[in-house]
Each structure stands twice: as structure tokens, then as C-alpha cells.
Coordinates of C-alpha atoms and ligand atoms in Angstrom, one line a residue:
M2 CA -0.4 -0.9 -7.6
Q3 CA 2.7 0.2 -5.5
L4 CA 6.3 0.0 -6.9
N5 CA 9.6 -0.4 -5.3
F6 CA 11.7 2.7 -4.7
I7 CA 15.0 2.2 -5.7
S8 CA 17.8 5.1 -6.9
N9 CA 14.8 7.7 -6.2
Q10 CA 12.7 5.9 -9.1
S11 CA 9.8 3.6 -8.8
V12 CA 10.6 0.5 -10.2
A13 CA 8.7 -3.0 -10.6
S14 CA 10.2 -6.2 -9.3
Q15 CA 12.2 -8.0 -11.6
S16 CA 10.0 -10.8 -10.4
G17 CA 6.9 -9.6 -12.3
Q18 CA 5.0 -10.6 -9.0
S19 CA 2.7 -8.9 -6.5
L20 CA 1.2 -9.2 -3.2
P21 CA -2.3 -8.2 -2.2
V22 CA -2.5 -5.2 0.3
M23 CA -5.7 -5.9 2.8
D24 CA -7.8 -3.3 4.7
P25 CA -7.8 -4.9 8.4
S26 CA -11.1 -3.2 9.0
D27 CA -13.0 -4.9 6.2
G28 CA -10.5 -7.8 5.2
Q29 CA -11.0 -6.4 1.8
I30 CA -7.9 -6.2 -0.7
F31 CA -7.5 -2.4 -2.0
D32 CA -3.8 -2.3 -3.5
H33 CA -0.8 -4.4 -4.3
I34 CA 2.9 -4.3 -3.5
Q35 CA 5.9 -5.7 -5.4
R36 CA 6.7 -9.2 -4.3
S37 CA 10.4 -8.5 -4.9
N38 CA 13.5 -11.0 -4.9
A39 CA 17.1 -10.9 -4.3
Q40 CA 17.9 -9.6 -7.7
D41 CA 15.8 -6.5 -6.3
I42 CA 17.7 -6.3 -3.3
D43 CA 21.1 -6.2 -5.1
H44 CA 19.5 -3.3 -7.2
A45 CA 18.8 -1.5 -4.1
V46 CA 22.2 -2.4 -2.5
Q47 CA 24.2 -1.3 -5.5
A48 CA 22.2 1.8 -5.7
A49 CA 22.9 2.6 -2.1
R50 CA 26.4 1.9 -2.5
Q51 CA 26.9 4.5 -5.2
C52 CA 25.3 7.1 -3.4
F53 CA 27.4 6.4 -0.4
Q54 CA 30.5 6.4 -2.5
G55 CA 29.0 9.6 -4.6
P56 CA 26.9 12.4 -3.9
W57 CA 26.5 11.1 -0.3
A58 CA 30.2 11.5 0.4
L59 CA 30.1 15.0 -0.7
I60 CA 27.3 16.2 1.7
N61 CA 28.9 17.3 4.8
A62 CA 27.1 16.5 8.4
A63 CA 25.3 20.2 8.7
E64 CA 24.0 19.4 5.0
R65 CA 22.5 15.9 6.1
G66 CA 21.2 17.9 9.1
R67 CA 19.3 20.4 6.9
L68 CA 18.1 17.4 4.5
L69 CA 16.6 15.6 7.9
M70 CA 15.0 19.0 8.5
Q71 CA 13.5 19.5 5.2
L72 CA 12.1 15.8 5.3
S73 CA 10.7 16.2 8.6
A74 CA 8.7 19.4 7.5
K75 CA 7.8 17.6 4.3
V76 CA 6.2 14.5 6.5
L77 CA 4.1 17.1 8.5
E78 CA 2.9 18.7 5.2
H79 CA 1.8 15.3 4.1
A80 CA 0.9 14.1 7.6
E81 CA -2.9 13.7 7.0
E82 CA -2.0 11.9 3.5
L83 CA 0.5 9.4 5.4
S84 CA -1.7 8.9 8.3
A85 CA -4.5 8.0 6.3
L86 CA -2.4 5.4 4.2
E87 CA -1.1 3.7 7.5
Q88 CA -4.5 3.7 8.7
R89 CA -5.8 1.9 6.0
D90 CA -2.8 -0.5 5.9
C91 CA -2.5 -1.0 9.5
G92 CA -6.4 -0.6 10.9
K93 CA -5.0 2.2 13.1
P94 CA -7.7 4.6 14.7
T95 CA -7.4 8.0 13.1
Q96 CA -5.7 9.8 16.2
Q97 CA -3.1 6.8 16.6
A98 CA -2.3 7.0 12.9
R99 CA -1.9 10.8 13.2
A100 CA 0.3 10.4 16.2
D101 CA 2.3 8.0 14.2
A102 CA 2.8 10.6 11.3
R103 CA 3.9 13.3 13.8
A104 CA 6.2 11.0 15.4
L105 CA 8.1 10.1 12.2
A106 CA 8.4 13.9 11.8
R107 CA 9.8 14.2 15.1
Y108 CA 12.3 11.3 14.6
F109 CA 13.5 13.0 11.2
E110 CA 13.8 16.5 13.3
F111 CA 15.9 15.2 16.3
Y112 CA 18.4 13.3 14.2
A113 CA 18.4 16.5 12.2
G114 CA 19.8 18.3 15.0
A115 CA 22.5 15.6 15.7
C116 CA 24.3 15.2 12.6
D117 CA 26.7 17.8 13.2
K118 CA 27.1 17.3 17.1
F119 CA 28.2 13.7 17.2
H120 CA 31.5 13.5 17.3
G121 CA 34.9 11.3 18.6
Q122 CA 37.2 11.8 21.0
T123 CA 40.9 12.7 22.0
I124 CA 42.6 10.3 24.0
P125 CA 45.9 11.1 26.4
Y126 CA 48.3 8.6 25.5
Q127 CA 52.5 8.3 25.4
N128 CA 54.3 11.3 25.2
G129 CA 54.6 12.4 21.6
Y130 CA 51.4 10.6 20.1
S131 CA 48.3 12.3 19.6
V132 CA 45.1 9.7 19.5
L133 CA 41.7 10.6 18.3
T134 CA 38.6 8.6 17.7
W135 CA 36.5 8.8 14.6
R136 CA 33.0 8.0 14.4
E137 CA 32.5 6.8 11.0
P138 CA 29.1 5.2 9.4
H139 CA 29.0 1.9 8.6
G140 CA 28.1 2.5 4.7
V141 CA 25.0 0.5 3.7
T142 CA 22.3 -0.2 6.4
G143 CA 19.7 -2.7 5.8
H144 CA 16.4 -1.9 7.7
I145 CA 13.8 -5.0 8.3
I146 CA 10.5 -3.2 9.6
P147 CA 7.6 -4.7 11.4
W148 CA 3.9 -3.9 10.2
N149 CA 2.6 -2.5 13.8
Y150 CA 4.3 0.8 13.4
P151 CA 5.8 1.3 10.2
M152 CA 6.4 5.1 10.4
Q153 CA 7.5 5.2 13.9
I154 CA 10.0 2.4 13.3
F155 CA 11.3 3.5 10.1
G156 CA 11.9 7.1 11.4
R157 CA 13.8 6.0 14.6
S158 CA 15.8 3.4 12.7
V159 CA 16.5 5.2 9.0
G160 CA 16.6 8.6 10.9
G161 CA 19.4 7.6 13.2
A162 CA 21.4 5.7 10.3
L163 CA 21.2 8.7 8.0
A164 CA 22.2 11.1 10.8
A165 CA 25.2 8.9 11.3
G166 CA 26.0 9.3 7.7
N167 CA 24.8 5.6 6.4
V168 CA 22.4 4.9 3.1
C169 CA 19.5 2.9 3.8
V170 CA 17.8 -0.3 2.0
V171 CA 14.4 -0.9 3.9
K172 CA 12.5 -4.0 3.8
P173 CA 9.1 -3.2 5.1
A174 CA 6.4 -5.9 6.5
E175 CA 4.5 -7.2 4.0
D176 CA 1.3 -6.3 5.7
A177 CA 2.4 -2.6 6.0
C178 CA 4.3 -0.9 3.3
L179 CA 2.3 2.2 1.6
S180 CA 3.4 5.0 4.2
L181 CA 7.1 4.1 3.8
I182 CA 7.0 4.1 0.0
R183 CA 5.4 7.2 0.1
V184 CA 8.2 8.7 2.9
A185 CA 10.9 7.7 0.3
Q186 CA 9.3 9.4 -2.5
L187 CA 8.8 12.8 -0.4
A188 CA 12.5 12.3 0.7
A189 CA 13.7 12.3 -2.8
E190 CA 11.5 15.6 -3.3
V191 CA 13.2 17.5 -0.7
G192 CA 16.7 16.6 -2.2
F193 CA 18.0 13.5 -0.7
P194 CA 20.1 11.8 -3.8
A195 CA 19.4 8.9 -5.6
G196 CA 20.1 5.8 -3.8
A197 CA 20.2 7.2 -0.1
I198 CA 16.9 6.0 0.9
N199 CA 15.5 2.6 -0.9
I200 CA 12.4 0.4 -0.3
V201 CA 12.1 -3.1 -1.7
T202 CA 8.8 -4.7 -0.5
G203 CA 8.0 -8.4 -0.4
L204 CA 7.9 -11.6 2.0
G205 CA 10.0 -12.0 5.0
H206 CA 11.8 -15.1 3.7
E207 CA 12.6 -13.8 0.3
V208 CA 13.5 -10.5 0.1
G209 CA 14.2 -9.8 4.1
D210 CA 16.6 -12.9 3.7
A211 CA 18.0 -11.6 0.7
L212 CA 18.7 -8.4 2.4
A213 CA 20.4 -9.7 5.7
R214 CA 22.6 -12.1 3.6
H215 CA 23.8 -9.7 0.9
P216 CA 27.3 -8.9 1.3
G217 CA 27.0 -5.4 0.4
V218 CA 25.0 -4.6 3.3
D219 CA 27.5 -3.2 6.4
H220 CA 24.9 -3.2 9.1
I221 CA 21.4 -4.7 9.7
S222 CA 18.6 -3.5 11.9
F223 CA 16.0 -5.6 12.7
T224 CA 12.6 -5.0 14.6
G225 CA 10.4 -8.0 14.8
S226 CA 9.8 -11.4 16.5
P227 CA 12.5 -13.2 18.5
T228 CA 12.1 -16.0 16.0
V229 CA 13.1 -14.2 13.2
G230 CA 15.6 -12.4 15.1
T231 CA 17.2 -15.5 15.6
L232 CA 17.5 -16.4 11.9
I233 CA 18.7 -12.7 11.0
Q234 CA 21.8 -13.3 13.7
Q235 CA 22.4 -16.6 12.2
V236 CA 22.7 -15.3 8.5
A237 CA 24.5 -12.2 9.6
A238 CA 27.0 -14.3 11.8
E239 CA 28.1 -16.2 8.7
R240 CA 29.6 -12.8 7.3
H241 CA 30.4 -11.2 10.6
C242 CA 27.8 -8.2 10.1
P243 CA 26.7 -6.3 12.9
V244 CA 23.2 -6.3 13.6
T245 CA 20.7 -4.5 16.3
L246 CA 18.0 -6.5 17.3
E247 CA 14.5 -4.8 18.5
L248 CA 12.5 -7.7 19.6
G249 CA 9.2 -8.3 21.4
G250 CA 8.3 -8.0 25.0
K251 CA 6.3 -9.0 28.0
S252 CA 6.3 -6.0 30.0
P253 CA 5.1 -5.5 33.6
Q254 CA 3.3 -2.9 35.1
I255 CA 3.7 -3.0 39.0
I256 CA 1.5 -1.1 41.3
F257 CA 2.1 -0.6 45.2
A258 CA -0.6 0.0 47.3
D259 CA 0.7 3.5 48.1
A260 CA 0.1 4.6 44.0
D261 CA -2.1 7.1 42.9
L262 CA -4.5 4.9 41.1
D263 CA -6.4 7.4 39.4
A264 CA -3.3 8.6 37.3
A265 CA -2.2 4.9 36.9
I266 CA -5.8 3.3 35.8
P267 CA -5.7 5.2 32.3
V268 CA -2.2 4.6 31.7
V269 CA -2.3 0.9 32.2
I270 CA -5.4 0.4 30.0
N271 CA -3.7 2.6 27.3
A272 CA -0.7 0.7 27.6
I273 CA -2.4 -2.5 26.6
V274 CA -5.1 -1.5 24.3
Q275 CA -2.7 1.2 22.2
N276 CA -2.7 -0.2 18.7
S277 CA -5.0 -3.1 19.9
G278 CA -2.1 -4.5 21.9
Q279 CA 0.1 -4.9 18.9
T280 CA 3.1 -3.1 20.5
C281 CA 6.3 -4.7 21.6
S282 CA 6.4 -2.4 24.6
A283 CA 2.5 -3.2 25.4
G284 CA 2.2 -3.7 29.2
S285 CA 0.7 -6.8 29.0
R286 CA 0.9 -7.7 32.4
V287 CA -0.2 -5.8 35.6
L288 CA 1.3 -6.8 38.9
I289 CA -0.9 -5.6 41.8
E290 CA -0.1 -5.4 45.6
R291 CA -2.3 -7.7 47.7
A292 CA -3.6 -4.9 49.7
I293 CA -5.3 -3.3 46.8
Y294 CA -5.9 -6.4 44.3
E295 CA -9.4 -7.0 44.5
P296 CA -10.4 -3.0 44.4
L297 CA -7.9 -2.0 41.7
L298 CA -8.8 -5.2 39.6
E299 CA -12.7 -4.0 39.9
R300 CA -11.5 -0.3 38.8
L301 CA -9.6 -1.8 35.8
G302 CA -12.7 -4.3 35.2
Q303 CA -15.2 -1.3 34.9
A304 CA -12.8 0.7 32.5
F305 CA -12.3 -2.3 30.4
S306 CA -16.0 -2.9 29.7
K307 CA -16.4 0.8 28.4
L308 CA -13.7 0.0 25.9
R309 CA -14.9 -0.3 22.4
V310 CA -13.6 -1.8 19.1
G311 CA -14.3 -0.9 15.6
P312 CA -13.3 0.2 12.2
A313 CA -10.1 2.6 12.3
A314 CA -12.0 5.3 10.4
M315 CA -14.5 5.1 13.5
D316 CA -11.5 6.1 15.9
L317 CA -12.5 4.4 18.8
S318 CA -10.4 3.2 21.7
L319 CA -9.2 -0.1 19.6
G320 CA -9.1 -0.9 15.9
P321 CA -8.9 -4.3 14.2
L322 CA -5.8 -6.6 14.5
I323 CA -3.8 -6.8 11.4
R324 CA -5.1 -9.9 9.9
A325 CA -6.9 -13.2 10.4
S326 CA -3.9 -15.2 11.5
Q327 CA -3.3 -12.6 14.2
K328 CA -6.9 -12.8 15.5
Q329 CA -6.6 -16.4 15.5
R330 CA -3.7 -16.4 17.4
V331 CA -5.1 -13.7 20.3
E332 CA -8.2 -16.3 20.4
G333 CA -6.1 -19.3 20.8
F334 CA -4.4 -17.7 24.1
L335 CA -7.9 -16.9 25.4
A336 CA -9.1 -20.4 24.6
Q337 CA -6.1 -21.9 26.5
A338 CA -6.7 -19.4 29.5
K339 CA -10.3 -20.5 29.8
A340 CA -9.4 -24.4 29.4
D341 CA -7.2 -23.9 32.3
G342 CA -9.5 -22.0 34.7
I343 CA -8.2 -18.6 34.2
A344 CA -11.1 -16.4 35.0
T345 CA -12.0 -13.3 33.1
V346 CA -12.5 -10.0 35.1
A347 CA -14.0 -8.1 32.0
R348 CA -14.3 -7.5 28.4
G349 CA -14.6 -4.6 26.0
V350 CA -17.4 -4.3 23.0
V351 CA -16.9 -4.9 19.4
V352 CA -19.4 -2.5 18.0
D353 CA -22.3 -3.3 15.8
Q354 CA -20.7 -1.4 12.9
A355 CA -17.8 -3.5 12.8
P356 CA -17.9 -5.6 9.5
A357 CA -17.6 -9.4 10.1
S358 CA -14.9 -9.7 7.6
G359 CA -12.8 -7.4 9.4
F360 CA -10.4 -8.8 12.4
Y361 CA -11.5 -7.3 15.5
Q362 CA -10.9 -8.6 18.8
A363 CA -12.4 -7.3 22.2
P364 CA -9.9 -6.3 25.2
V365 CA -9.8 -8.9 27.8
L366 CA -8.8 -8.4 31.6
L367 CA -7.8 -11.8 33.1
R368 CA -6.8 -12.6 36.7
D369 CA -4.8 -14.4 38.8
V370 CA -2.7 -15.9 35.9
P371 CA -0.3 -18.1 37.1
V372 CA 3.5 -16.5 36.2
D373 CA 4.3 -20.0 34.2
H374 CA 1.0 -20.0 32.1
R375 CA 1.7 -19.3 28.2
V376 CA -0.7 -16.4 28.7
A377 CA 1.8 -14.7 31.3
Q378 CA 5.0 -15.7 29.3
E379 CA 4.5 -15.2 25.5
E380 CA 3.8 -12.1 23.8
V381 CA 0.0 -12.5 22.8
F382 CA 0.3 -9.4 20.5
G383 CA -3.5 -8.6 21.1
P384 CA -5.3 -6.6 24.0
V385 CA -5.1 -9.1 26.5
L386 CA -3.9 -8.1 30.0
S387 CA -3.0 -10.7 32.6
A388 CA -3.3 -9.5 36.3
M389 CA -1.2 -10.9 39.0
C390 CA -1.2 -10.4 42.5
F391 CA 2.2 -9.9 44.7
E392 CA 3.2 -8.8 48.2
G393 CA 6.3 -6.7 48.7
E394 CA 9.2 -5.4 46.6
D395 CA 11.2 -8.9 46.5
Q396 CA 8.0 -10.9 45.0
A397 CA 7.2 -8.0 42.6
A398 CA 10.9 -8.0 41.3
S399 CA 10.8 -11.8 41.0
L400 CA 7.4 -11.8 39.0
A401 CA 8.4 -8.9 36.7
N402 CA 11.7 -10.6 35.6
A403 CA 9.9 -14.0 35.4
T404 CA 9.9 -14.2 31.6
E405 CA 12.4 -14.4 28.5
F406 CA 11.8 -10.6 27.8
G407 CA 13.1 -7.6 29.1
L408 CA 12.1 -4.6 27.1
V409 CA 10.1 -2.2 29.3
A410 CA 8.8 -2.0 33.0
G411 CA 6.4 0.4 35.0
V412 CA 6.1 1.0 38.5
W413 CA 3.8 3.0 40.2
T414 CA 4.6 3.7 43.8
R415 CA 4.9 7.4 46.0
D416 CA 7.9 5.9 47.7
G417 CA 10.9 7.6 46.4
A418 CA 13.4 5.2 47.7
R419 CA 11.5 2.2 46.2
Q420 CA 11.3 3.7 43.0
F421 CA 15.2 3.5 42.9
R422 CA 15.2 0.3 44.4
M423 CA 12.7 -1.2 41.7
A424 CA 14.1 0.4 38.7
R425 CA 17.8 -1.0 39.6
R426 CA 16.4 -4.5 40.4
L427 CA 14.0 -4.7 36.8
R428 CA 15.9 -6.7 34.1
S429 CA 14.6 -4.3 31.4
G430 CA 15.7 -1.8 28.7
Q431 CA 13.4 1.0 30.1
V432 CA 11.7 1.6 33.4
F433 CA 9.0 4.3 33.9
I434 CA 7.9 5.4 37.3
N435 CA 4.5 6.6 37.8
N436 CA 4.1 6.7 34.0
Y437 CA 4.6 4.4 31.0
G438 CA 5.9 5.4 27.7
A439 CA 4.8 2.2 25.9
G440 CA 8.1 2.6 24.1
G441 CA 9.3 6.1 25.3
G442 CA 9.9 9.2 23.6
V443 CA 12.2 9.8 20.5
E444 CA 14.8 11.2 23.0
L445 CA 14.9 8.1 25.3
P446 CA 17.4 5.3 24.2
F447 CA 15.0 2.2 23.8
G448 CA 15.7 -1.3 23.2
G449 CA 15.8 -4.8 25.2
V450 CA 17.6 -7.4 27.2
K451 CA 17.5 -11.2 27.3
S452 CA 15.2 -12.1 24.2
S453 CA 14.0 -8.3 23.6
G454 CA 17.1 -8.0 21.7
Y455 CA 20.0 -5.8 21.8
G456 CA 21.6 -2.7 20.8
R457 CA 19.6 0.6 21.1
E458 CA 17.5 2.8 19.0
K459 CA 15.9 6.4 19.6
G460 CA 17.7 9.0 21.3
L461 CA 21.6 9.9 20.6
E462 CA 22.7 6.3 21.9
A463 CA 21.3 5.0 18.3
L464 CA 24.0 7.0 16.6
L465 CA 26.6 4.7 18.4
G466 CA 25.3 1.6 17.0
F467 CA 24.8 3.1 13.6
T468 CA 28.3 3.9 13.5
T469 CA 31.8 2.2 13.9
L470 CA 34.8 3.7 15.8
K471 CA 38.1 4.3 14.2
T472 CA 41.0 4.9 16.5
V473 CA 43.7 7.1 15.1
A474 CA 47.1 7.2 16.8
I475 CA 49.7 9.9 15.4
L476 CA 53.4 9.6 16.5
H477 CA 54.7 13.0 15.8
G478 CA 57.5 13.2 18.5
Ligands
LIG6 P1 8.3 -10.7 12.1 O1 9.4 -11.0 12.7 O2 7.3 -11.8 11.6 O3 8.7 -9.7 10.8 C1 9.3 -8.6 11.2 C2 10.0 -8.4 9.9 O4 10.9 -9.3 9.4 C3 8.8 -8.0 8.8 O5 9.6 -7.0 7.5 C4 9.3 -9.3 8.1 O6 8.9 -9.5 6.6 C5 10.6 -9.8 8.1 N1 10.9 -11.1 8.1 C6 10.2 -12.3 8.2 N2 11.0 -13.4 8.2 C7 12.1 -13.1 7.6 C8 13.4 -14.0 7.4 N3 13.4 -15.1 7.5 N4 14.5 -13.0 7.0 C9 14.4 -11.9 7.1 N5 13.4 -10.8 7.4 C10 12.2 -11.6 7.7 O7 7.6 -9.6 13.3 P2 5.9 -8.9 12.9 O8 5.0 -9.8 13.1 O9 6.1 -8.0 11.7 O10 6.0 -8.1 14.3 C11 5.8 -8.0 15.5 C12 6.9 -8.5 16.3 O11 7.7 -7.3 16.2 C13 6.6 -8.8 17.7 O12 7.5 -9.8 18.4 C14 7.0 -7.3 18.3 O13 7.2 -7.2 19.6 C15 8.2 -7.0 17.4 N6 8.5 -5.4 17.7 C16 9.4 -5.0 18.4 C17 9.5 -4.0 18.6 C18 10.9 -3.1 19.2 O14 11.5 -2.0 19.2 N7 11.3 -3.8 20.2 C19 9.1 -2.8 17.8 C20 7.7 -3.2 17.0 C21 7.7 -4.9 17.2

């Protein structure tokens, strides 16, 4: 049984209730987490507040950096343990789970270095004045995390918030809590004071909602679906609480006829099969210039048919989806596409060793998908790639921008001027040219436009969102 972690102590929920933890590879329940309630959130927020006003206030920026660096080292020391936890919890293939643990350590390392290098400005003003700006932490920040990349999203969100001087209350997704509870324990071991990092598990509409509503929470960082993002904004608006929203995507990869196809093909495939397509920045649409449409589809199809799906520990190209309802969701999109006459170019293979009780979905490549079809418009959150044909830059940009989302885009062309033109025209938080970062590196600011959200995490840019600016004007004559 897993407990909450509040004030550097493992504690049971005051509800006395728990939730099962399921292994997506075989559908079996192997652990339980706390089904917390609003009282637990209140307990965690109070612990965080006491920390913020007490021991945390005595820790200067350089010391915060040292703590984060020690946590980074500790995560690396425990990388196998953390990746094994997340692998079982989320069904991640071994290499992916290990990469996520390393990314978590790297976030802490990056933000450790930023702590004492993030500062305000002096502003020339009227004679006799000195004006300066201070970047101050919000105080207690609330972090609501999805299940697809718990360690990575915790690293970027909590890492940035701590570096900026905040203390954190974290609500992981009910499907994926185990690695984060352990990271909070490791943080206590390296010396983070009680209340700096608190983890409260439970259901979104219960404990997530309570966190977003709590008057003691000064900023909310939400990563998840657009639907819940709307609810978070409504709740936060009632008390004017600032919010950062990292929501979904329907990201295009645009391939012009002059592209280096040998380089593009593996990247295009990885961008949709990574984490079984359960990635906000999954490259779920591939837009191909007419001159190379058929030959490229054939090559992509050949590669798709070689992809294998199986239990996480087999470490194949794809593991299972997170749960039965996610599999049903993906199947629903595919059934609709079939009923509407959309042709399948190729699909991968679910291996024989995959238990029938697991949630496996073979990757599927669809062709000639109409731009207004729901499989081309909505976030499937599964390994389904929709191919479309275009002619010229105008049509490429118009198709790419024709969804409610704007998170990431990829452009493949050797034409340097076109690279800049396309990057300018795409309504998207990130644009990759001749590569695709599926969310990008730790250093690269990340976030969306339109229904993909607002605010930025990752990079130094995140620190702007995790702080508030105070202007101090001194009249000294
Ligand atoms: P979700 O919105 O269902 O849940 C996200 C989190 O919100 C979970 O912790 C959940 O418990 C909580 N939650 C649910 N209802 C709530 C409520 N009423 N009040 C407060 N909290 C609530 O999303 P999900 O299914 O866990 O994750 C998948 C979604 O997340 C996809 O849309 C994906 O694109 C998005 N995502 C975005 C990014 C990004 O950085 N842009 C990264 C990863 C995932």
C-alpha cells in the first residue's frame, strides 16, 4: 500500500480509502494508492505554507541549487528503481522508462544551475529615482500531473517551481503515482525541508479539484486534457489564481519533396509510436508533398508493419496502452475511420507473448485522411498516424494549422528559406526543422497555443511563470 508524502512523512489519507494500481501489461492489480480527499490537500498545503515561511525562507538561491543538484544525483543513483516503478505503473518499454528517469535527473540538474542566475532588472526612470524589479516566488504551487510521463512532467514542473523559490503540492494522475512518491522520499533524504515537496494521490475530480480550489495555493501548473484544463481555469478564475496549462496536441510533420527521407522516416515513426502514441506532442499527422506521397507512404508502411507491440519488460517498439478505456478510445477512432472509408496502409503486430488481459494496440498508418475527419482533428492518444497529401507551402501551412491545437510541428526540407517561412507560418509552440523532439529537450521552452494551452515550461522561460514580478521604485533625490 502506497501512502501520501506530506511534510517528509508517509501518511495515510484521512478518507481511509484506497485505489487499485494496475499493470497495463497484464491488467493485474499489484498495489494500492491513497484515495485522498480535500482534508489531505489542506494538510499538504498547510505543510507547504509552513515550509515556505519557515525553513525554506532561510535557504538562499545557491543552497536551493545545491539541493536540486543533490536530488539529481540521487535520482541517477536510483534510476533503475524509479524506471522499474514507472515501467510497471505505465507499461513503458524499458528503454523509455530509463530515458524518463534520466530526463528527471537532468531537469533537476538544469534547474539547479538556474537558481542563482535568475534575477530582475534595473530600469532607467526619472531623475532622483532608482527602480528595480524582483522576481519573487508565488509561494505554494500546485502541480496536477498526467499519467503519460509522470517523471518527466514532475521534473520540469516541480524542478522549475522549486528553482524559482516555491514549495510544491503535487497531485499525480491516479493511473501513475508510484515513481513520484518515491522521488519525494528521495528529496527528503537529500535534505529538502519538510513541506517543500508534498504528494497527495487520488481522483482528479476529488483531490485534483480540491487542490485547484484551495485558497492557500498561489499558482497551478496543470498538464492534461483540454477538457480538464477548462475546469481548472474556471476554478482558478474564481480566486484569480494564475495558471499554466500544458494541454493536448495534434502535431503535424510536414515533409517536402526535397527532404532527406532516410533521416525523416525513423523520426516520423518514433514521434507517433513513442509511449504508444500517448504523448501530448505525438506527431500524429504526417503531411506529405504530392510528388513523394505514394513512395513515402510505401516506405512508412513497410516500417509500420515491422513494429512490434508487447509487454513493457520485453522492451519492444511499443508497450501497452495505459488502461482498457484508453484502448477502447483508440479502437473507437479506428472503427469510425474504417466506417468512413479511410484506408489503412499498414499496421504493426501485437506479439503472441502479450497477455490477453493487457491493453495492446498495434500501430496503424491511415492514408488520405480528410482534414476535417475526427481522426485528423482530435487527439487519439494512441499509435495512429494520419497521412495527408499537400501541394506547396500554402496548402502545407493551411493543413498544419487546421486543428484546434498548436503544440509542436515538424518540417522536413533542405530549402533554407522555406525552413524559415514555414516556421513563421505554423501556429505552434515549438517547430522542429529536419528533426522532431517530441516535446523537446530540457533546455527548450515548451507549451502551446490555442487549445494546447498557454504559459511555458522547460528551459529558463519556465521560471517567468513560476515567479511574480515586483517593481520597486525608490525616490532618493
Ligand atoms: P486528464 O486531464 O484526464 O488528467 C490530468 C490530471 O488532471 C490527472 O492528474 C487527473 O487526475 C487530474 N484531473 C482530472 N479531473 C480533474 C478535475 N476535475 N480537477 C482537477 N484535476 C483533475 O489527462 P490525462 O488523461 O491524465 O492525460 C492525457 C492528456 O494530457 C492528453 O490530452 C495529453 O495531450 C495531455 N498532456 C499534455 C502535455 C503537455 O505538456 N502539453 C504533456 C502530457 C500530457
